[in-house]
């Protein structure tokens, strides 16, 4: 169990470091569109019903979009870490 926690901390450190050190959005051109949907989520509420911008993801990502591309990369790292915890718990059961 302790090895899993150490691995989690190392992975979190690596992902956060990469978020600050890598230039750009860290993805393809699709990342810019997602960022725009997330950044303007509360100003353009019609996007809440847009097929491309599903309502839950922009709602959760909009606070991180305030900090620009680095904030979006940190949000993606957070989602990856939460997914890792849930997958490990599921596999353990």
PDB file of N, CA and C in Angstrom, residues 5-91:
ATOM      1  N   UNK A   5       1.244   4.738  -2.687  1.00  0.00           N
ATOM      2  CA  UNK A   5       1.223   6.156  -2.316  1.00  0.00           C
ATOM      3  C   UNK A   5       2.467   6.877  -2.813  1.00  0.00           C
ATOM      4  N   UNK A   6       3.610   6.222  -2.721  1.00  0.00           N
ATOM      5  CA  UNK A   6       4.850   6.820  -3.216  1.00  0.00           C
ATOM      6  C   UNK A   6       4.758   7.012  -4.721  1.00  0.00           C
ATOM      7  N   UNK A   7       4.238   6.014  -5.413  1.00  0.00           N
ATOM      8  CA  UNK A   7       4.060   6.114  -6.861  1.00  0.00           C
ATOM      9  C   UNK A   7       3.113   7.252  -7.203  1.00  0.00           C
ATOM     10  N   UNK A   8       2.060   7.420  -6.436  1.00  0.00           N
ATOM     11  CA  UNK A   8       1.094   8.487  -6.662  1.00  0.00           C
ATOM     12  C   UNK A   8       1.752   9.862  -6.512  1.00  0.00           C
ATOM     13  N   UNK A   9       2.550  10.048  -5.471  1.00  0.00           N
ATOM     14  CA  UNK A   9       3.215  11.330  -5.235  1.00  0.00           C
ATOM     15  C   UNK A   9       4.223  11.627  -6.347  1.00  0.00           C
ATOM     16  N   UNK A  10       4.968  10.614  -6.767  1.00  0.00           N
ATOM     17  CA  UNK A  10       5.937  10.796  -7.849  1.00  0.00           C
ATOM     18  C   UNK A  10       5.221  11.159  -9.141  1.00  0.00           C
ATOM     19  N   UNK A  11       4.138  10.459  -9.440  1.00  0.00           N
ATOM     20  CA  UNK A  11       3.374  10.746 -10.650  1.00  0.00           C
ATOM     21  C   UNK A  11       2.780  12.153 -10.606  1.00  0.00           C
ATOM     22  N   UNK A  12       2.259  12.565  -9.462  1.00  0.00           N
ATOM     23  CA  UNK A  12       1.701  13.909  -9.321  1.00  0.00           C
ATOM     24  C   UNK A  12       2.784  14.963  -9.529  1.00  0.00           C
ATOM     25  N   UNK A  13       3.967  14.731  -8.977  1.00  0.00           N
ATOM     26  CA  UNK A  13       5.070  15.675  -9.147  1.00  0.00           C
ATOM     27  C   UNK A  13       5.483  15.784 -10.610  1.00  0.00           C
ATOM     28  N   UNK A  14       5.585  14.658 -11.292  1.00  0.00           N
ATOM     29  CA  UNK A  14       5.978  14.653 -12.704  1.00  0.00           C
ATOM     30  C   UNK A  14       4.934  15.377 -13.556  1.00  0.00           C
ATOM     31  N   UNK A  15       3.663  15.086 -13.348  1.00  0.00           N
ATOM     32  CA  UNK A  15       2.613  15.724 -14.139  1.00  0.00           C
ATOM     33  C   UNK A  15       2.548  17.229 -13.900  1.00  0.00           C
ATOM     34  N   UNK A  16       2.683  17.652 -12.660  1.00  0.00           N
ATOM     35  CA  UNK A  16       2.648  19.098 -12.371  1.00  0.00           C
ATOM     36  C   UNK A  16       3.882  19.800 -12.922  1.00  0.00           C
ATOM     37  N   UNK A  17       5.028  19.153 -12.858  1.00  0.00           N
ATOM     38  CA  UNK A  17       6.244  19.726 -13.429  1.00  0.00           C
ATOM     39  C   UNK A  17       6.114  19.877 -14.934  1.00  0.00           C
ATOM     40  N   UNK A  18       5.597  18.856 -15.589  1.00  0.00           N
ATOM     41  CA  UNK A  18       5.401  18.928 -17.034  1.00  0.00           C
ATOM     42  C   UNK A  18       4.393  20.004 -17.411  1.00  0.00           C
ATOM     43  N   UNK A  19       3.394  20.215 -16.581  1.00  0.00           N
ATOM     44  CA  UNK A  19       2.397  21.247 -16.866  1.00  0.00           C
ATOM     45  C   UNK A  19       3.037  22.630 -16.908  1.00  0.00           C
ATOM     46  N   UNK A  20       4.013  22.863 -16.041  1.00  0.00           N
ATOM     47  CA  UNK A  20       4.658  24.174 -16.008  1.00  0.00           C
ATOM     48  C   UNK A  20       5.783  24.311 -17.029  1.00  0.00           C
ATOM     49  N   UNK A  21       6.449  23.219 -17.363  1.00  0.00           N
ATOM     50  CA  UNK A  21       7.635  23.322 -18.211  1.00  0.00           C
ATOM     51  C   UNK A  21       7.379  23.140 -19.699  1.00  0.00           C
ATOM     52  N   UNK A  22       6.326  22.454 -20.077  1.00  0.00           N
ATOM     53  CA  UNK A  22       6.081  22.228 -21.497  1.00  0.00           C
ATOM     54  C   UNK A  22       5.358  23.419 -22.099  1.00  0.00           C
ATOM     55  N   UNK A  23       5.773  23.831 -23.294  1.00  0.00           N
ATOM     56  CA  UNK A  23       5.104  24.964 -23.932  1.00  0.00           C
ATOM     57  C   UNK A  23       3.800  24.530 -24.596  1.00  0.00           C
ATOM     58  N   UNK A  24       2.908  25.469 -24.793  1.00  0.00           N
ATOM     59  CA  UNK A  24       1.670  25.183 -25.510  1.00  0.00           C
ATOM     60  C   UNK A  24       0.670  24.414 -24.680  1.00  0.00           C
ATOM     61  N   UNK A  25      -0.385  23.964 -25.341  1.00  0.00           N
ATOM     62  CA  UNK A  25      -1.465  23.299 -24.610  1.00  0.00           C
ATOM     63  C   UNK A  25      -1.170  21.852 -24.260  1.00  0.00           C
ATOM     64  N   UNK A  26      -0.143  21.270 -24.809  1.00  0.00           N
ATOM     65  CA  UNK A  26       0.171  19.879 -24.518  1.00  0.00           C
ATOM     66  C   UNK A  26      -0.700  18.909 -25.283  1.00  0.00           C
ATOM     67  N   UNK A  27      -1.270  19.349 -26.374  1.00  0.00           N
ATOM     68  CA  UNK A  27      -2.126  18.490 -27.182  1.00  0.00           C
ATOM     69  C   UNK A  27      -2.258  19.036 -28.587  1.00  0.00           C
ATOM     70  N   UNK A  28      -3.258  18.594 -29.280  1.00  0.00           N
ATOM     71  CA  UNK A  28      -3.469  19.051 -30.658  1.00  0.00           C
ATOM     72  C   UNK A  28      -4.298  20.339 -30.668  1.00  0.00           C
ATOM     73  N   UNK A  29      -4.755  20.750 -31.828  1.00  0.00           N
ATOM     74  CA  UNK A  29      -5.553  21.961 -31.964  1.00  0.00           C
ATOM     75  C   UNK A  29      -6.875  21.888 -31.233  1.00  0.00           C
ATOM     76  N   UNK A  30      -7.334  20.698 -30.953  1.00  0.00           N
ATOM     77  CA  UNK A  30      -8.570  20.498 -30.212  1.00  0.00           C
ATOM     78  C   UNK A  30      -8.472  21.086 -28.804  1.00  0.00           C
ATOM     79  N   UNK A  31      -7.273  21.118 -28.250  1.00  0.00           N
ATOM     80  CA  UNK A  31      -7.079  21.638 -26.901  1.00  0.00           C
ATOM     81  C   UNK A  31      -7.420  23.116 -26.813  1.00  0.00           C
ATOM     82  N   UNK A  32      -7.136  23.874 -27.878  1.00  0.00           N
ATOM     83  CA  UNK A  32      -7.459  25.299 -27.874  1.00  0.00           C
ATOM     84  C   UNK A  32      -8.971  25.514 -27.843  1.00  0.00           C
ATOM     85  N   UNK A  33      -9.704  24.729 -28.598  1.00  0.00           N
ATOM     86  CA  UNK A  33     -11.158  24.858 -28.613  1.00  0.00           C
ATOM     87  C   UNK A  33     -11.748  24.489 -27.256  1.00  0.00           C
ATOM     88  N   UNK A  34     -11.247  23.428 -26.660  1.00  0.00           N
ATOM     89  CA  UNK A  34     -11.711  23.049 -25.324  1.00  0.00           C
ATOM     90  C   UNK A  34     -11.417  24.147 -24.311  1.00  0.00           C
ATOM     91  N   UNK A  35     -10.245  24.743 -24.433  1.00  0.00           N
ATOM     92  CA  UNK A  35      -9.874  25.839 -23.521  1.00  0.00           C
ATOM     93  C   UNK A  35     -10.840  27.011 -23.668  1.00  0.00           C
ATOM     94  N   UNK A  36     -11.188  27.357 -24.893  1.00  0.00           N
ATOM     95  CA  UNK A  36     -12.096  28.481 -25.106  1.00  0.00           C
ATOM     96  C   UNK A  36     -13.487  28.189 -24.547  1.00  0.00           C
ATOM     97  N   UNK A  37     -13.968  26.962 -24.733  1.00  0.00           N
ATOM     98  CA  UNK A  37     -15.257  26.589 -24.150  1.00  0.00           C
ATOM     99  C   UNK A  37     -15.201  26.702 -22.619  1.00  0.00           C
ATOM    100  N   UNK A  38     -14.113  26.236 -22.026  1.00  0.00           N
ATOM    101  CA  UNK A  38     -13.992  26.234 -20.574  1.00  0.00           C
ATOM    102  C   UNK A  38     -13.805  27.634 -20.019  1.00  0.00           C
ATOM    103  N   UNK A  39     -13.013  28.447 -20.708  1.00  0.00           N
ATOM    104  CA  UNK A  39     -12.709  29.794 -20.222  1.00  0.00           C
ATOM    105  C   UNK A  39     -13.947  30.700 -20.244  1.00  0.00           C
ATOM    106  N   UNK A  40     -14.760  30.559 -21.273  1.00  0.00           N
ATOM    107  CA  UNK A  40     -15.944  31.420 -21.427  1.00  0.00           C
ATOM    108  C   UNK A  40     -17.237  30.713 -21.033  1.00  0.00           C
ATOM    109  N   UNK A  41     -17.152  29.745 -20.165  1.00  0.00           N
ATOM    110  CA  UNK A  41     -18.307  28.913 -19.817  1.00  0.00           C
ATOM    111  C   UNK A  41     -19.450  29.734 -19.225  1.00  0.00           C
ATOM    112  N   UNK A  42     -19.155  30.632 -18.321  1.00  0.00           N
ATOM    113  CA  UNK A  42     -20.210  31.384 -17.641  1.00  0.00           C
ATOM    114  C   UNK A  42     -20.645  32.618 -18.428  1.00  0.00           C
ATOM    115  N   UNK A  43     -19.826  33.060 -19.381  1.00  0.00           N
ATOM    116  CA  UNK A  43     -20.198  34.213 -20.202  1.00  0.00           C
ATOM    117  C   UNK A  43     -21.089  33.814 -21.374  1.00  0.00           C
ATOM    118  N   UNK A  44     -20.882  32.618 -21.895  1.00  0.00           N
ATOM    119  CA  UNK A  44     -21.663  32.118 -23.038  1.00  0.00           C
ATOM    120  C   UNK A  44     -22.373  30.838 -22.605  1.00  0.00           C
ATOM    121  N   UNK A  45     -23.482  31.009 -21.923  1.00  0.00           N
ATOM    122  CA  UNK A  45     -24.175  29.849 -21.362  1.00  0.00           C
ATOM    123  C   UNK A  45     -24.815  28.966 -22.430  1.00  0.00           C
ATOM    124  N   UNK A  46     -24.936  29.465 -23.658  1.00  0.00           N
ATOM    125  CA  UNK A  46     -25.466  28.611 -24.718  1.00  0.00           C
ATOM    126  C   UNK A  46     -24.538  27.434 -25.006  1.00  0.00           C
ATOM    127  N   UNK A  47     -23.269  27.575 -24.631  1.00  0.00           N
ATOM    128  CA  UNK A  47     -22.327  26.474 -24.823  1.00  0.00           C
ATOM    129  C   UNK A  47     -22.591  25.314 -23.867  1.00  0.00           C
ATOM    130  N   UNK A  48     -23.387  25.554 -22.835  1.00  0.00           N
ATOM    131  CA  UNK A  48     -23.725  24.470 -21.902  1.00  0.00           C
ATOM    132  C   UNK A  48     -24.489  23.356 -22.615  1.00  0.00           C
ATOM    133  N   UNK A  49     -25.178  23.718 -23.695  1.00  0.00           N
ATOM    134  CA  UNK A  49     -25.973  22.737 -24.426  1.00  0.00           C
ATOM    135  C   UNK A  49     -25.354  22.370 -25.759  1.00  0.00           C
ATOM    136  N   UNK A  50     -24.146  22.833 -26.002  1.00  0.00           N
ATOM    137  CA  UNK A  50     -23.447  22.520 -27.241  1.00  0.00           C
ATOM    138  C   UNK A  50     -22.985  21.070 -27.212  1.00  0.00           C
ATOM    139  N   UNK A  51     -23.108  20.397 -28.342  1.00  0.00           N
ATOM    140  CA  UNK A  51     -22.710  18.994 -28.402  1.00  0.00           C
ATOM    141  C   UNK A  51     -21.207  18.836 -28.201  1.00  0.00           C
ATOM    142  N   UNK A  52     -20.436  19.805 -28.667  1.00  0.00           N
ATOM    143  CA  UNK A  52     -18.982  19.685 -28.574  1.00  0.00           C
ATOM    144  C   UNK A  52     -18.503  19.925 -27.146  1.00  0.00           C
ATOM    145  N   UNK A  53     -19.113  20.882 -26.459  1.00  0.00           N
ATOM    146  CA  UNK A  53     -18.715  21.200 -25.083  1.00  0.00           C
ATOM    147  C   UNK A  53     -19.730  20.587 -24.135  1.00  0.00           C
ATOM    148  N   UNK A  54     -19.494  19.385 -23.751  1.00  0.00           N
ATOM    149  CA  UNK A  54     -20.407  18.716 -22.825  1.00  0.00           C
ATOM    150  C   UNK A  54     -20.489  19.525 -21.534  1.00  0.00           C
ATOM    151  N   UNK A  55     -21.622  19.568 -20.881  1.00  0.00           N
ATOM    152  CA  UNK A  55     -21.794  20.502 -19.762  1.00  0.00           C
ATOM    153  C   UNK A  55     -20.950  20.194 -18.523  1.00  0.00           C
ATOM    154  N   UNK A  56     -20.657  18.942 -18.233  1.00  0.00           N
ATOM    155  CA  UNK A  56     -19.966  18.636 -16.988  1.00  0.00           C
ATOM    156  C   UNK A  56     -18.481  18.999 -17.043  1.00  0.00           C
ATOM    157  N   UNK A  57     -17.799  18.635 -18.091  1.00  0.00           N
ATOM    158  CA  UNK A  57     -16.357  18.902 -18.171  1.00  0.00           C
ATOM    159  C   UNK A  57     -16.044  20.392 -18.150  1.00  0.00           C
ATOM    160  N   UNK A  58     -16.693  21.234 -18.967  1.00  0.00           N
ATOM    161  CA  UNK A  58     -16.397  22.671 -18.868  1.00  0.00           C
ATOM    162  C   UNK A  58     -16.770  23.271 -17.514  1.00  0.00           C
ATOM    163  N   UNK A  59     -17.799  22.749 -16.886  1.00  0.00           N
ATOM    164  CA  UNK A  59     -18.174  23.247 -15.569  1.00  0.00           C
ATOM    165  C   UNK A  59     -17.064  22.983 -14.559  1.00  0.00           C
ATOM    166  N   UNK A  60     -16.473  21.796 -14.608  1.00  0.00           N
ATOM    167  CA  UNK A  60     -15.394  21.458 -13.682  1.00  0.00           C
ATOM    168  C   UNK A  60     -14.078  22.134 -14.066  1.00  0.00           C
ATOM    169  N   UNK A  61     -13.847  22.332 -15.366  1.00  0.00           N
ATOM    170  CA  UNK A  61     -12.573  22.871 -15.832  1.00  0.00           C
ATOM    171  C   UNK A  61     -12.531  24.387 -15.857  1.00  0.00           C
ATOM    172  N   UNK A  62     -13.675  25.046 -15.800  1.00  0.00           N
ATOM    173  CA  UNK A  62     -13.691  26.506 -15.939  1.00  0.00           C
ATOM    174  C   UNK A  62     -12.872  27.238 -14.868  1.00  0.00           C
ATOM    175  N   UNK A  63     -12.839  26.800 -13.613  1.00  0.00           N
ATOM    176  CA  UNK A  63     -11.958  27.498 -12.665  1.00  0.00           C
ATOM    177  C   UNK A  63     -10.477  27.371 -13.030  1.00  0.00           C
ATOM    178  N   UNK A  64     -10.090  26.244 -13.597  1.00  0.00           N
ATOM    179  CA  UNK A  64      -8.697  26.046 -13.998  1.00  0.00           C
ATOM    180  C   UNK A  64      -8.374  26.837 -15.261  1.00  0.00           C
ATOM    181  N   UNK A  65      -9.355  27.035 -16.129  1.00  0.00           N
ATOM    182  CA  UNK A  65      -9.143  27.783 -17.367  1.00  0.00           C
ATOM    183  C   UNK A  65      -8.821  29.243 -17.091  1.00  0.00           C
ATOM    184  N   UNK A  66      -9.184  29.726 -15.935  1.00  0.00           N
ATOM    185  CA  UNK A  66      -8.850  31.089 -15.549  1.00  0.00           C
ATOM    186  C   UNK A  66      -7.338  31.307 -15.541  1.00  0.00           C
ATOM    187  N   UNK A  67      -6.567  30.263 -15.274  1.00  0.00           N
ATOM    188  CA  UNK A  67      -5.109  30.347 -15.211  1.00  0.00           C
ATOM    189  C   UNK A  67      -4.438  30.000 -16.534  1.00  0.00           C
ATOM    190  N   UNK A  68      -5.209  29.940 -17.602  1.00  0.00           N
ATOM    191  CA  UNK A  68      -4.656  29.729 -18.933  1.00  0.00           C
ATOM    192  C   UNK A  68      -4.345  28.266 -19.226  1.00  0.00           C
ATOM    193  N   UNK A  69      -3.416  28.068 -20.153  1.00  0.00           N
ATOM    194  CA  UNK A  69      -3.074  26.714 -20.583  1.00  0.00           C
ATOM    195  C   UNK A  69      -2.436  25.899 -19.461  1.00  0.00           C
ATOM    196  N   UNK A  70      -1.666  26.549 -18.597  1.00  0.00           N
ATOM    197  CA  UNK A  70      -1.067  25.826 -17.467  1.00  0.00           C
ATOM    198  C   UNK A  70      -2.162  25.312 -16.544  1.00  0.00           C
ATOM    199  N   UNK A  71      -3.167  26.116 -16.308  1.00  0.00           N
ATOM    200  CA  UNK A  71      -4.288  25.674 -15.477  1.00  0.00           C
ATOM    201  C   UNK A  71      -5.014  24.492 -16.084  1.00  0.00           C
ATOM    202  N   UNK A  72      -5.164  24.501 -17.407  1.00  0.00           N
ATOM    203  CA  UNK A  72      -5.835  23.376 -18.066  1.00  0.00           C
ATOM    204  C   UNK A  72      -4.987  22.111 -17.983  1.00  0.00           C
ATOM    205  N   UNK A  73      -3.680  22.262 -18.104  1.00  0.00           N
ATOM    206  CA  UNK A  73      -2.814  21.083 -17.967  1.00  0.00           C
ATOM    207  C   UNK A  73      -2.832  20.550 -16.541  1.00  0.00           C
ATOM    208  N   UNK A  74      -2.936  21.442 -15.560  1.00  0.00           N
ATOM    209  CA  UNK A  74      -3.059  20.989 -14.171  1.00  0.00           C
ATOM    210  C   UNK A  74      -4.397  20.295 -13.936  1.00  0.00           C
ATOM    211  N   UNK A  75      -5.457  20.791 -14.571  1.00  0.00           N
ATOM    212  CA  UNK A  75      -6.758  20.123 -14.476  1.00  0.00           C
ATOM    213  C   UNK A  75      -6.678  18.716 -15.071  1.00  0.00           C
ATOM    214  N   UNK A  76      -6.046  18.593 -16.221  1.00  0.00           N
ATOM    215  CA  UNK A  76      -5.893  17.275 -16.844  1.00  0.00           C
ATOM    216  C   UNK A  76      -5.056  16.343 -15.970  1.00  0.00           C
ATOM    217  N   UNK A  77      -4.034  16.885 -15.316  1.00  0.00           N
ATOM    218  CA  UNK A  77      -3.223  16.068 -14.410  1.00  0.00           C
ATOM    219  C   UNK A  77      -4.059  15.616 -13.216  1.00  0.00           C
ATOM    220  N   UNK A  78      -4.882  16.513 -12.684  1.00  0.00           N
ATOM    221  CA  UNK A  78      -5.747  16.162 -11.559  1.00  0.00           C
ATOM    222  C   UNK A  78      -6.740  15.069 -11.944  1.00  0.00           C
ATOM    223  N   UNK A  79      -7.332  15.191 -13.127  1.00  0.00           N
ATOM    224  CA  UNK A  79      -8.268  14.166 -13.600  1.00  0.00           C
ATOM    225  C   UNK A  79      -7.545  12.826 -13.785  1.00  0.00           C
ATOM    226  N   UNK A  80      -6.326  12.864 -14.312  1.00  0.00           N
ATOM    227  CA  UNK A  80      -5.555  11.630 -14.487  1.00  0.00           C
ATOM    228  C   UNK A  80      -5.240  10.979 -13.145  1.00  0.00           C
ATOM    229  N   UNK A  81      -4.905  11.779 -12.147  1.00  0.00           N
ATOM    230  CA  UNK A  81      -4.595  11.226 -10.826  1.00  0.00           C
ATOM    231  C   UNK A  81      -5.837  10.652 -10.148  1.00  0.00           C
ATOM    232  N   UNK A  82      -6.959  11.329 -10.280  1.00  0.00           N
ATOM    233  CA  UNK A  82      -8.208  10.799  -9.714  1.00  0.00           C
ATOM    234  C   UNK A  82      -8.600   9.503 -10.416  1.00  0.00           C
ATOM    235  N   UNK A  83      -8.422   9.467 -11.726  1.00  0.00           N
ATOM    236  CA  UNK A  83      -8.718   8.251 -12.476  1.00  0.00           C
ATOM    237  C   UNK A  83      -7.824   7.105 -12.017  1.00  0.00           C
ATOM    238  N   UNK A  84      -6.555   7.413 -11.759  1.00  0.00           N
ATOM    239  CA  UNK A  84      -5.620   6.386 -11.302  1.00  0.00           C
ATOM    240  C   UNK A  84      -6.077   5.804  -9.962  1.00  0.00           C
ATOM    241  N   UNK A  85      -6.504   6.662  -9.049  1.00  0.00           N
ATOM    242  CA  UNK A  85      -6.961   6.185  -7.739  1.00  0.00           C
ATOM    243  C   UNK A  85      -8.194   5.304  -7.903  1.00  0.00           C
ATOM    244  N   UNK A  86      -9.144   5.723  -8.709  1.00  0.00           N
ATOM    245  CA  UNK A  86     -10.362   4.942  -8.896  1.00  0.00           C
ATOM    246  C   UNK A  86     -10.098   3.612  -9.580  1.00  0.00           C
ATOM    247  N   UNK A  87      -9.190   3.587 -10.546  1.00  0.00           N
ATOM    248  CA  UNK A  87      -8.850   2.334 -11.217  1.00  0.00           C
ATOM    249  C   UNK A  87      -8.161   1.380 -10.261  1.00  0.00           C
ATOM    250  N   UNK A  88      -7.246   1.878  -9.430  1.00  0.00           N
ATOM    251  CA  UNK A  88      -6.558   1.018  -8.472  1.00  0.00           C
ATOM    252  C   UNK A  88      -7.526   0.454  -7.442  1.00  0.00           C
ATOM    253  N   UNK A  89      -8.480   1.286  -6.981  1.00  0.00           N
ATOM    254  CA  UNK A  89      -9.470   0.790  -6.016  1.00  0.00           C
ATOM    255  C   UNK A  89     -10.372  -0.264  -6.640  1.00  0.00           C
ATOM    256  N   UNK A  90     -10.753  -0.039  -7.872  1.00  0.00           N
ATOM    257  CA  UNK A  90     -11.600  -1.022  -8.577  1.00  0.00           C
ATOM    258  C   UNK A  90     -10.839  -2.329  -8.776  1.00  0.00           C
ATOM    259  N   UNK A  91      -9.595  -2.214  -9.179  1.00  0.00           N
ATOM    260  CA  UNK A  91      -8.797  -3.431  -9.410  1.00  0.00           C
ATOM    261  C   UNK A  91      -8.551  -4.195  -8.105  1.00  0.00           C
TER     262      UNK A  91
END
